[in-house]
Amino acid sequence: MIRSITALQEGLMQIVFPHVCDICGNVLPRNAQYVCIECLNTHFEEANPNQSIASSDSLLPEYVHAQHALWKFDKGGFLQDLMHKLKYQRLTGVGEDLGKALGRSLKKNSHFDFERNWIQIPVPLHPRKERKRGFNQARSVGAGIESILRIPAIDRGAVTRIKNTKTQTGYSLEKRRDNVYGAFNVLEPGKIQGKFCLVVDDVFTTGATSFELSSKLHSAGAEKIFIVTIAQA
Ligand SMILES: [Zn+2]
């Protein structure tokens, strides 16, 4: 009963104050929270149109099976604006819309074996940073992926960030590697062992962070590791 009243209220709110697309201003359908599908399909450049094993030029470590980013980062463009809203304005709906687009794009990637038993590992934030930010943007992206691919995210606390690293903007690859070395800890290896792990983050730059996390997952016995992000910097 309570649920149906809430749904009714939501429906009325939608009539009185319809959600509109942040880019084109058209009224959004119920399954989109922030950006309409037309805008998602037309305003961004695919980062991996040929479904290569990696969308970046980075050499993948041997324990990383593949790496896929949805779109190329566009400095000063629509994507940068959306990523900024996701990260700093706590608009988790943006992350979910982008995560859904990432999920749909991953379905087309021939290196991704959809039939396997996958689990998502959203790159954890240090607890202090997550408290300050109010949420983990990788988990919002993961929620969108889950709604398309039905791949659940690992329980909070099973993999943690033990080092509160400084922002890596402007760092060289070597410095980024040093910065994130030992940053993650797998507290529940039983949840990783033998699993196909989808490492989820917002941006892939040099891969230093996701590679460091992947090496820990590999040591914990992950069967396969696939890194996915919204943006390719
Ligand atoms: Zn739109």
Coordinates of N, CA and C and ligand atoms in Angstrom, one line a residue:
M1 N 0.8 -1.2 0.0 CA 0.0 0.0 0.0 C 0.9 1.3 0.0
I2 N 1.9 1.2 0.9 CA 2.8 2.4 1.0 C 3.5 2.6 -0.3
R3 N 3.9 1.4 -0.8 CA 4.7 1.5 -2.1 C 3.8 2.1 -3.2
S4 N 2.5 1.7 -3.3 CA 1.7 2.2 -4.4 C 1.4 3.7 -4.2
I5 N 1.3 4.2 -2.9 CA 1.1 5.6 -2.7 C 2.3 6.4 -3.1
T6 N 3.5 5.8 -2.8 CA 4.8 6.5 -3.2 C 4.8 6.5 -4.7
A7 N 4.4 5.4 -5.4 CA 4.5 5.4 -6.9 C 3.5 6.4 -7.4
L8 N 2.3 6.6 -6.8 CA 1.3 7.5 -7.2 C 1.9 8.9 -7.1
Q9 N 2.5 9.2 -5.9 CA 3.1 10.5 -5.7 C 4.1 10.8 -6.7
E10 N 5.0 9.8 -7.0 CA 6.0 10.0 -8.0 C 5.4 10.3 -9.3
G11 N 4.3 9.6 -9.7 CA 3.7 9.8 -11.0 C 3.1 11.2 -11.1
L12 N 2.5 11.7 -10.0 CA 2.0 13.1 -9.9 C 3.1 14.1 -10.1
M13 N 4.2 13.8 -9.3 CA 5.3 14.8 -9.4 C 5.9 14.8 -10.8
Q14 N 5.8 13.7 -11.4 CA 6.4 13.6 -12.8 C 5.5 14.4 -13.8
I15 N 4.2 14.5 -13.5 CA 3.3 15.3 -14.3 C 3.5 16.8 -14.1
V16 N 3.6 17.1 -12.8 CA 3.7 18.5 -12.4 C 5.1 19.0 -12.7
F17 N 6.1 18.3 -12.3 CA 7.5 18.7 -12.5 C 8.2 17.6 -13.2
P18 N 8.0 17.5 -14.6 CA 8.7 16.3 -15.3 C 10.2 16.4 -15.3
H19 N 10.8 15.3 -15.2 CA 12.3 15.3 -15.3 C 12.7 15.5 -16.7
V20 N 13.6 16.4 -16.9 CA 14.0 16.7 -18.3 C 15.5 16.3 -18.5
C21 N 15.8 16.0 -19.7 CA 17.2 15.7 -20.1 C 18.1 16.9 -19.8
D22 N 19.2 16.6 -19.2 CA 20.2 17.6 -18.8 C 20.8 18.3 -20.0
I23 N 20.8 17.5 -21.2 CA 21.5 18.1 -22.4 C 20.5 18.7 -23.3
C24 N 19.4 18.0 -23.7 CA 18.5 18.6 -24.7 C 17.3 19.2 -24.2
G25 N 16.9 18.9 -22.9 CA 15.8 19.5 -22.3 C 14.5 18.8 -22.5
N26 N 14.5 17.7 -23.3 CA 13.2 16.9 -23.6 C 12.9 16.2 -22.3
V27 N 11.6 15.9 -22.2 CA 11.1 15.1 -21.0 C 11.6 13.7 -21.1
L28 N 12.1 13.3 -19.9 CA 12.8 12.0 -19.8 C 11.7 10.8 -19.6
P29 N 12.0 9.7 -20.2 CA 11.1 8.5 -19.9 C 11.5 8.0 -18.5
R30 N 10.7 7.1 -18.0 CA 10.9 6.7 -16.6 C 12.2 6.0 -16.4
N31 N 12.7 5.3 -17.4 CA 13.9 4.5 -17.2 C 15.2 5.3 -17.3
A32 N 15.1 6.7 -17.5 CA 16.3 7.5 -17.5 C 16.1 8.6 -16.4
Q33 N 17.2 8.8 -15.7 CA 17.1 9.8 -14.6 C 17.6 11.2 -15.0
Y34 N 18.5 11.2 -15.9 CA 19.2 12.5 -16.1 C 19.5 12.9 -17.6
V35 N 19.8 11.9 -18.4 CA 20.1 12.1 -19.8 C 19.3 11.2 -20.7
C36 N 18.7 11.7 -21.8 CA 17.9 10.8 -22.6 C 18.8 10.0 -23.5
I37 N 18.2 8.9 -24.0 CA 18.9 7.9 -24.8 C 19.4 8.5 -26.1
E38 N 18.7 9.4 -26.7 CA 19.1 10.1 -27.9 C 20.4 10.8 -27.7
C39 N 20.4 11.6 -26.6 CA 21.6 12.3 -26.3 C 22.8 11.4 -26.0
L40 N 22.5 10.3 -25.3 CA 23.6 9.4 -25.0 C 24.2 8.8 -26.3
N41 N 23.3 8.6 -27.3 CA 23.7 8.0 -28.5 C 24.4 9.0 -29.5
T42 N 24.2 10.3 -29.3 CA 24.7 11.2 -30.3 C 25.8 12.2 -29.9
H43 N 25.9 12.4 -28.5 CA 26.8 13.5 -28.1 C 28.2 13.0 -27.7
F44 N 28.5 11.8 -27.8 CA 29.7 11.2 -27.2 C 30.4 10.4 -28.3
E45 N 31.7 10.3 -28.1 CA 32.5 9.5 -29.1 C 32.9 8.2 -28.4
E46 N 32.6 7.1 -29.0 CA 32.9 5.8 -28.5 C 34.4 5.6 -28.3
A47 N 34.9 5.0 -27.2 CA 36.3 4.9 -26.9 C 36.8 3.6 -27.5
N48 N 35.9 2.6 -27.8 CA 36.4 1.3 -28.2 C 35.5 0.8 -29.4
P49 N 35.3 1.5 -30.5 CA 34.4 1.2 -31.5 C 34.7 -0.2 -32.2
N50 N 36.0 -0.6 -32.2 CA 36.3 -1.9 -32.8 C 36.3 -3.0 -31.9
Q51 N 35.9 -2.8 -30.6 CA 35.8 -3.9 -29.6 C 37.2 -4.5 -29.5
S52 N 38.2 -3.7 -29.3 CA 39.6 -4.2 -29.1 C 39.7 -4.7 -27.7
I53 N 40.8 -5.4 -27.4 CA 41.0 -6.0 -26.1 C 41.2 -4.9 -25.1
A54 N 41.7 -3.7 -25.6 CA 41.8 -2.5 -24.7 C 41.4 -1.3 -25.4
S55 N 40.7 -0.4 -24.7 CA 40.4 0.9 -25.4 C 41.5 1.9 -25.2
S56 N 42.5 1.6 -24.4 CA 43.6 2.5 -24.1 C 44.8 2.0 -24.8
D57 N 45.9 2.8 -24.8 CA 47.2 2.4 -25.4 C 48.0 1.7 -24.3
S58 N 47.5 1.7 -23.0 CA 48.3 1.1 -21.9 C 48.4 -0.4 -22.2
L59 N 49.6 -0.8 -21.8 CA 49.9 -2.3 -21.9 C 49.2 -2.9 -20.7
L60 N 48.3 -3.9 -21.0 CA 47.6 -4.5 -19.9 C 48.5 -5.5 -19.2
P61 N 48.5 -5.5 -17.8 CA 49.2 -6.6 -17.1 C 48.7 -7.9 -17.5
E62 N 49.5 -9.0 -17.3 CA 49.0 -10.3 -17.8 C 47.8 -10.8 -17.0
Y63 N 47.6 -10.3 -15.8 CA 46.4 -10.7 -15.0 C 45.1 -10.0 -15.4
V64 N 45.2 -9.0 -16.3 CA 44.0 -8.3 -16.8 C 43.7 -8.8 -18.2
H65 N 42.5 -9.4 -18.3 CA 42.0 -10.0 -19.5 C 41.7 -8.9 -20.6
A66 N 41.0 -7.9 -20.2 CA 40.6 -6.8 -21.2 C 40.2 -5.6 -20.4
Q67 N 40.2 -4.5 -21.2 CA 39.8 -3.2 -20.6 C 38.9 -2.4 -21.6
H68 N 37.8 -1.9 -21.2 CA 36.9 -1.3 -22.1 C 36.3 0.0 -21.4
A69 N 36.5 1.1 -22.2 CA 35.8 2.3 -21.7 C 34.7 2.7 -22.7
L70 N 33.7 3.3 -22.2 CA 32.5 3.6 -23.1 C 32.8 4.8 -24.0
W71 N 33.2 5.9 -23.5 CA 33.5 7.1 -24.3 C 34.8 7.7 -24.1
K72 N 35.3 8.5 -25.1 CA 36.5 9.2 -25.0 C 36.2 10.5 -24.2
F73 N 37.1 10.8 -23.3 CA 36.9 12.0 -22.4 C 37.0 13.2 -23.3
D74 N 36.0 14.1 -23.1 CA 36.0 15.3 -24.0 C 36.2 16.6 -23.1
K75 N 37.4 17.0 -23.1 CA 37.7 18.2 -22.2 C 36.8 19.4 -22.5
G76 N 36.1 19.8 -21.5 CA 35.2 21.0 -21.7 C 33.9 20.6 -22.4
G77 N 33.7 19.3 -22.6 CA 32.5 18.8 -23.4 C 31.4 18.3 -22.4
F78 N 30.4 17.6 -23.1 CA 29.2 17.1 -22.3 C 29.7 16.0 -21.3
L79 N 30.6 15.2 -21.7 CA 31.0 14.1 -20.8 C 31.7 14.6 -19.5
Q80 N 32.6 15.6 -19.7 CA 33.3 16.2 -18.6 C 32.2 16.8 -17.6
D81 N 31.3 17.4 -18.2 CA 30.2 18.1 -17.4 C 29.4 17.0 -16.6
L82 N 29.1 15.9 -17.2 CA 28.3 14.9 -16.6 C 29.1 14.2 -15.5
M83 N 30.4 13.9 -15.8 CA 31.3 13.3 -14.8 C 31.5 14.2 -13.6
H84 N 31.5 15.5 -13.8 CA 31.7 16.4 -12.7 C 30.4 16.4 -11.9
K85 N 29.3 16.4 -12.5 CA 28.0 16.3 -11.8 C 27.9 15.1 -10.9
L86 N 28.4 14.0 -11.5 CA 28.4 12.7 -10.8 C 29.2 12.7 -9.6
K87 N 30.4 13.3 -9.8 CA 31.4 13.2 -8.7 C 31.2 14.3 -7.6
Y88 N 30.9 15.5 -8.0 CA 30.9 16.5 -7.0 C 29.6 17.1 -6.7
Q89 N 28.5 16.8 -7.4 CA 27.2 17.3 -7.1 C 26.3 16.2 -6.5
R90 N 26.9 15.0 -6.3 CA 26.2 13.9 -5.7 C 25.0 13.4 -6.6
L91 N 25.1 13.6 -7.9 CA 23.9 13.2 -8.7 C 24.1 11.8 -9.1
T92 N 23.8 10.9 -8.2 CA 24.0 9.5 -8.5 C 23.2 8.9 -9.7
G93 N 22.1 9.6 -10.0 CA 21.3 9.2 -11.2 C 22.1 9.3 -12.5
V94 N 23.0 10.3 -12.5 CA 23.9 10.4 -13.7 C 24.7 9.2 -13.8
G95 N 25.3 8.7 -12.7 CA 26.1 7.5 -12.7 C 25.3 6.3 -13.2
E96 N 24.1 6.2 -12.8 CA 23.3 5.0 -13.2 C 22.9 5.1 -14.7
D97 N 22.6 6.3 -15.2 CA 22.3 6.4 -16.6 C 23.5 6.1 -17.4
L98 N 24.7 6.6 -17.0 CA 25.9 6.3 -17.7 C 26.3 4.8 -17.6
G99 N 26.1 4.2 -16.4 CA 26.3 2.8 -16.2 C 25.5 1.9 -17.1
K100 N 24.2 2.3 -17.3 CA 23.4 1.6 -18.2 C 23.9 1.6 -19.7
A101 N 24.4 2.8 -20.1 CA 25.0 2.9 -21.4 C 26.2 2.0 -21.5
L102 N 27.0 2.0 -20.4 CA 28.2 1.2 -20.4 C 27.8 -0.3 -20.5
G103 N 26.8 -0.7 -19.8 CA 26.4 -2.1 -19.8 C 25.9 -2.5 -21.2
R104 N 25.2 -1.6 -21.9 CA 24.8 -1.9 -23.2 C 26.0 -2.0 -24.2
S105 N 27.0 -1.2 -24.0 CA 28.1 -1.2 -24.8 C 29.0 -2.5 -24.6
L106 N 29.0 -2.9 -23.3 CA 29.8 -4.1 -22.9 C 29.2 -5.3 -23.5
K107 N 27.9 -5.4 -23.7 CA 27.2 -6.5 -24.3 C 27.7 -6.8 -25.7
K108 N 28.1 -5.7 -26.4 CA 28.6 -5.8 -27.8 C 30.1 -6.2 -27.9
N109 N 30.8 -6.1 -26.7 CA 32.2 -6.4 -26.7 C 32.5 -7.9 -26.8
S110 N 33.2 -8.4 -27.8 CA 33.4 -9.8 -28.0 C 34.3 -10.4 -27.0
H111 N 35.1 -9.6 -26.3 CA 36.0 -10.1 -25.3 C 35.3 -10.3 -24.0
F112 N 34.1 -9.9 -23.9 CA 33.3 -10.1 -22.7 C 32.4 -11.3 -22.8
D113 N 32.7 -12.3 -22.0 CA 31.9 -13.5 -22.1 C 30.7 -13.4 -21.1
F114 N 29.6 -13.0 -21.7 CA 28.4 -12.7 -20.9 C 27.9 -13.9 -20.1
E115 N 28.1 -15.1 -20.6 CA 27.5 -16.3 -20.0 C 28.2 -16.7 -18.6
R116 N 29.4 -16.1 -18.3 CA 30.1 -16.5 -17.1 C 29.5 -15.9 -15.9
N117 N 30.0 -16.3 -14.7 CA 29.5 -15.9 -13.5 C 30.3 -14.7 -13.0
W118 N 29.8 -13.5 -13.4 CA 30.6 -12.3 -13.1 C 30.1 -11.7 -11.8
I119 N 31.1 -10.9 -11.2 CA 30.8 -10.1 -10.0 C 31.4 -8.8 -10.3
Q120 N 30.8 -7.7 -9.9 CA 31.4 -6.4 -10.1 C 32.2 -6.0 -8.8
I121 N 33.3 -5.4 -9.1 CA 34.2 -4.8 -8.0 C 34.3 -3.3 -8.3
P122 N 33.3 -2.5 -7.8 CA 33.5 -1.1 -8.0 C 34.7 -0.6 -7.2
V123 N 35.6 0.2 -7.8 CA 36.9 0.6 -7.2 C 36.5 1.3 -5.9
P124 N 36.9 0.7 -4.7 CA 36.5 1.4 -3.5 C 37.2 2.7 -3.2
L125 N 36.5 3.6 -2.5 CA 37.1 4.8 -2.1 C 37.6 4.6 -0.6
H126 N 38.5 5.4 -0.2 CA 38.9 5.3 1.2 C 37.7 5.8 2.0
P127 N 37.4 5.1 3.2 CA 36.2 5.4 3.9 C 36.1 6.9 4.3
R128 N 37.2 7.5 4.5 CA 37.2 9.0 4.8 C 36.7 9.8 3.6
K129 N 37.2 9.4 2.5 CA 36.8 10.1 1.2 C 35.3 9.9 0.9
E130 N 34.9 8.6 1.1 CA 33.5 8.3 0.8 C 32.6 9.0 1.8
R131 N 32.9 9.1 3.0 CA 32.1 9.9 4.0 C 32.0 11.4 3.5
K132 N 33.1 11.9 3.1 CA 33.2 13.3 2.7 C 32.3 13.5 1.4
R133 N 32.4 12.6 0.5 CA 31.7 12.7 -0.8 C 30.3 12.3 -0.7
G134 N 30.0 11.4 0.3 CA 28.6 11.0 0.5 C 28.3 9.7 -0.3
F135 N 29.1 9.3 -1.2 CA 28.8 8.1 -2.0 C 30.1 7.8 -2.8
N136 N 30.0 6.5 -3.4 CA 31.1 6.1 -4.2 C 30.6 6.1 -5.7
Q137 N 31.1 7.0 -6.5 CA 30.6 7.1 -7.9 C 30.7 5.8 -8.7
A138 N 31.8 5.0 -8.4 CA 31.9 3.7 -9.1 C 30.7 2.8 -8.8
R139 N 30.2 2.9 -7.6 CA 29.0 2.1 -7.2 C 27.8 2.6 -7.9
S140 N 27.6 3.9 -8.2 CA 26.5 4.4 -9.0 C 26.6 3.9 -10.4
V141 N 27.7 3.9 -11.0 CA 27.9 3.4 -12.3 C 27.6 1.9 -12.3
G142 N 28.1 1.2 -11.3 CA 27.8 -0.2 -11.1 C 26.3 -0.6 -11.1
A143 N 25.5 0.3 -10.4 CA 24.1 0.1 -10.3 C 23.5 0.1 -11.7
G144 N 23.9 1.0 -12.6 CA 23.4 1.0 -13.9 C 23.8 -0.2 -14.7
I145 N 25.1 -0.7 -14.5 CA 25.5 -1.9 -15.2 C 24.7 -3.1 -14.8
E146 N 24.4 -3.1 -13.4 CA 23.6 -4.2 -12.9 C 22.2 -4.3 -13.5
S147 N 21.6 -3.1 -13.7 CA 20.3 -3.2 -14.3 C 20.2 -3.6 -15.7
I148 N 21.3 -3.6 -16.4 CA 21.4 -4.0 -17.8 C 21.9 -5.5 -17.9
L149 N 23.0 -5.8 -17.2 CA 23.6 -7.1 -17.3 C 23.3 -8.1 -16.1
R150 N 22.6 -7.6 -15.1 CA 22.3 -8.5 -14.0 C 23.6 -9.0 -13.3
I151 N 24.6 -8.2 -13.3 CA 25.8 -8.6 -12.6 C 25.8 -7.9 -11.2
P152 N 25.8 -8.6 -10.1 CA 25.7 -7.9 -8.8 C 27.1 -7.3 -8.4
A153 N 27.1 -6.3 -7.6 CA 28.3 -5.7 -7.0 C 28.7 -6.5 -5.8
I154 N 30.0 -6.6 -5.6 CA 30.4 -7.3 -4.4 C 30.0 -6.5 -3.1
D155 N 29.8 -7.2 -2.0 CA 29.4 -6.6 -0.8 C 30.4 -5.5 -0.4
R156 N 29.9 -4.4 0.2 CA 30.8 -3.4 0.7 C 31.6 -4.0 1.8
G157 N 32.9 -3.6 1.9 CA 33.8 -4.1 2.9 C 34.5 -5.4 2.5
A158 N 34.1 -6.1 1.5 CA 34.8 -7.3 1.1 C 36.2 -6.9 0.4
V159 N 36.2 -5.8 -0.3 CA 37.4 -5.2 -0.8 C 37.5 -3.8 -0.4
T160 N 38.6 -3.4 0.2 CA 38.6 -2.0 0.8 C 39.8 -1.2 0.3
R161 N 39.7 0.1 0.5 CA 40.8 0.9 0.2 C 41.4 1.3 1.6
I162 N 42.7 1.0 1.7 CA 43.3 1.3 3.1 C 44.2 2.5 3.0
K163 N 44.5 3.0 1.8 CA 45.4 4.2 1.7 C 44.6 5.3 1.0
N164 N 44.5 6.4 1.7 CA 43.8 7.6 1.2 C 44.7 8.4 0.3
T165 N 44.7 8.0 -1.0 CA 45.7 8.6 -1.9 C 45.3 10.0 -2.3
K166 N 46.3 10.8 -2.6 CA 46.0 12.1 -3.1 C 45.5 12.1 -4.6
T167 N 44.9 13.1 -5.0 CA 44.5 13.2 -6.4 C 45.7 13.0 -7.3
Q168 N 45.5 12.2 -8.4 CA 46.7 11.8 -9.3 C 46.8 12.7 -10.5
T169 N 46.0 13.7 -10.6 CA 46.0 14.6 -11.8 C 47.4 15.2 -12.0
G170 N 47.9 15.0 -13.2 CA 49.2 15.6 -13.5 C 50.4 14.7 -13.1
Y171 N 50.1 13.5 -12.5 CA 51.2 12.6 -12.1 C 51.6 11.8 -13.3
S172 N 52.9 11.4 -13.4 CA 53.3 10.5 -14.4 C 52.9 9.1 -14.0
L173 N 53.0 8.1 -15.0 CA 52.5 6.7 -14.7 C 53.3 6.2 -13.5
E174 N 54.6 6.4 -13.5 CA 55.4 5.9 -12.4 C 55.0 6.4 -11.0
K175 N 54.7 7.7 -11.0 CA 54.3 8.3 -9.8 C 52.9 7.9 -9.3
R176 N 52.1 7.6 -10.3 CA 50.7 7.1 -10.0 C 50.8 5.7 -9.4
R177 N 51.7 4.9 -10.0 CA 51.9 3.6 -9.5 C 52.4 3.6 -8.0
D178 N 53.4 4.4 -7.8 CA 53.9 4.5 -6.4 C 52.8 5.0 -5.4
N179 N 52.0 5.9 -5.9 CA 50.9 6.5 -5.1 C 49.9 5.5 -4.7
V180 N 49.5 4.6 -5.6 CA 48.4 3.7 -5.3 C 48.9 2.3 -4.8
Y181 N 50.3 2.1 -4.8 CA 50.8 0.8 -4.4 C 50.3 0.5 -3.0
G182 N 49.8 -0.7 -2.8 CA 49.3 -1.1 -1.5 C 48.0 -0.4 -1.0
A183 N 47.3 0.2 -2.0 CA 46.1 1.0 -1.6 C 44.9 0.1 -1.3
F184 N 44.9 -1.1 -1.8 CA 43.7 -1.9 -1.6 C 44.0 -3.2 -0.8
N185 N 42.9 -3.7 -0.2 CA 43.0 -4.9 0.6 C 41.8 -5.8 0.3
V186 N 42.0 -7.0 0.1 CA 40.9 -8.0 -0.1 C 40.6 -8.6 1.2
L187 N 39.5 -8.3 1.9 CA 39.2 -8.8 3.2 C 38.5 -10.1 3.2
E188 N 37.8 -10.4 2.1 CA 37.0 -11.6 2.0 C 37.4 -12.3 0.6
P189 N 38.6 -12.9 0.6 CA 39.0 -13.6 -0.7 C 38.1 -14.7 -1.2
G190 N 37.3 -15.2 -0.3 CA 36.3 -16.3 -0.7 C 35.3 -15.7 -1.7
K191 N 35.1 -14.4 -1.7 CA 34.1 -13.8 -2.6 C 34.7 -13.5 -4.0
I192 N 36.1 -13.7 -4.1 CA 36.8 -13.4 -5.3 C 37.3 -14.6 -6.0
Q193 N 37.6 -15.6 -5.2 CA 38.3 -16.8 -5.7 C 37.4 -17.5 -6.8
G194 N 38.0 -17.8 -7.9 CA 37.3 -18.4 -9.0 C 36.3 -17.6 -9.7
K195 N 36.2 -16.3 -9.4 CA 35.2 -15.4 -10.0 C 35.7 -14.7 -11.2
F196 N 34.7 -14.3 -12.1 CA 35.0 -13.4 -13.2 C 34.7 -12.0 -12.7
C197 N 35.8 -11.2 -12.5 CA 35.6 -9.9 -11.9 C 35.6 -8.8 -12.8
L198 N 34.5 -8.0 -12.7 CA 34.3 -6.8 -13.5 C 34.7 -5.6 -12.7
V199 N 35.9 -5.0 -12.9 CA 36.4 -3.9 -12.1 C 35.8 -2.6 -12.7
V200 N 35.0 -1.9 -11.9 CA 34.2 -0.7 -12.4 C 34.8 0.6 -11.8
D201 N 35.0 1.5 -12.7 CA 35.4 2.9 -12.2 C 34.8 3.9 -13.1
D202 N 35.0 5.2 -12.8 CA 34.5 6.3 -13.7 C 35.4 6.6 -14.8
V203 N 36.7 6.8 -14.5 CA 37.6 7.1 -15.6 C 38.8 6.2 -15.6
F204 N 39.3 5.8 -16.8 CA 40.5 5.1 -17.0 C 41.6 6.1 -17.6
T205 N 42.6 6.3 -16.8 CA 43.7 7.2 -17.3 C 44.9 6.4 -17.7
T206 N 45.8 6.1 -16.8 CA 46.9 5.3 -17.1 C 46.7 3.8 -16.6
G207 N 45.6 3.7 -15.9 CA 45.3 2.3 -15.4 C 46.0 2.0 -14.0
A208 N 46.8 2.9 -13.5 CA 47.5 2.6 -12.3 C 46.6 2.1 -11.2
T209 N 45.5 2.8 -10.9 CA 44.6 2.4 -9.9 C 43.9 1.1 -10.1
S210 N 43.3 0.9 -11.3 CA 42.6 -0.3 -11.5 C 43.6 -1.5 -11.7
F211 N 44.8 -1.3 -12.2 CA 45.8 -2.4 -12.2 C 46.2 -2.8 -10.8
E212 N 46.4 -1.8 -9.9 CA 46.8 -2.2 -8.6 C 45.7 -3.0 -7.9
L213 N 44.4 -2.6 -8.1 CA 43.3 -3.3 -7.5 C 43.2 -4.7 -8.1
S214 N 43.4 -4.8 -9.5 CA 43.4 -6.0 -10.2 C 44.4 -7.0 -9.7
S215 N 45.6 -6.5 -9.4 CA 46.7 -7.4 -8.9 C 46.3 -8.0 -7.6
K216 N 45.6 -7.3 -6.8 CA 45.1 -7.8 -5.5 C 44.0 -8.9 -5.7
L217 N 43.2 -8.6 -6.7 CA 42.1 -9.6 -7.0 C 42.7 -10.9 -7.5
H218 N 43.7 -10.7 -8.4 CA 44.4 -11.8 -9.0 C 45.1 -12.7 -7.9
S219 N 45.7 -12.0 -6.9 CA 46.4 -12.7 -5.8 C 45.3 -13.4 -5.0
A220 N 44.1 -12.9 -4.9 CA 43.0 -13.5 -4.1 C 42.4 -14.6 -4.9
G221 N 42.8 -14.9 -6.1 CA 42.3 -16.1 -6.9 C 41.3 -15.8 -7.9
A222 N 41.1 -14.5 -8.4 CA 40.2 -14.2 -9.4 C 40.5 -15.0 -10.7
E223 N 39.4 -15.5 -11.3 CA 39.6 -16.3 -12.5 C 39.9 -15.4 -13.7
K224 N 39.2 -14.3 -13.8 CA 39.4 -13.4 -15.0 C 39.1 -12.0 -14.5
I225 N 39.8 -11.0 -15.0 CA 39.6 -9.6 -14.6 C 39.4 -8.8 -15.8
F226 N 38.3 -8.0 -15.8 CA 37.9 -7.2 -17.0 C 37.7 -5.8 -16.4
I227 N 38.4 -4.8 -16.9 CA 38.2 -3.4 -16.3 C 37.3 -2.6 -17.2
V228 N 36.3 -2.0 -16.6 CA 35.4 -1.1 -17.4 C 35.2 0.2 -16.8
T229 N 35.1 1.3 -17.6 CA 34.9 2.6 -17.1 C 34.0 3.4 -18.1
I230 N 33.5 4.5 -17.6 CA 32.7 5.4 -18.5 C 33.6 6.1 -19.5
A231 N 34.7 6.7 -18.9 CA 35.5 7.5 -19.8 C 36.9 7.0 -20.0
Q232 N 37.4 7.3 -21.1 CA 38.8 6.9 -21.5 C 39.5 8.3 -21.6
A233 N 40.4 8.6 -20.6 CA 41.1 9.8 -20.6 C 42.2 9.8 -21.7
Ligands
ZN1 ZN 18.5 14.6 -24.4

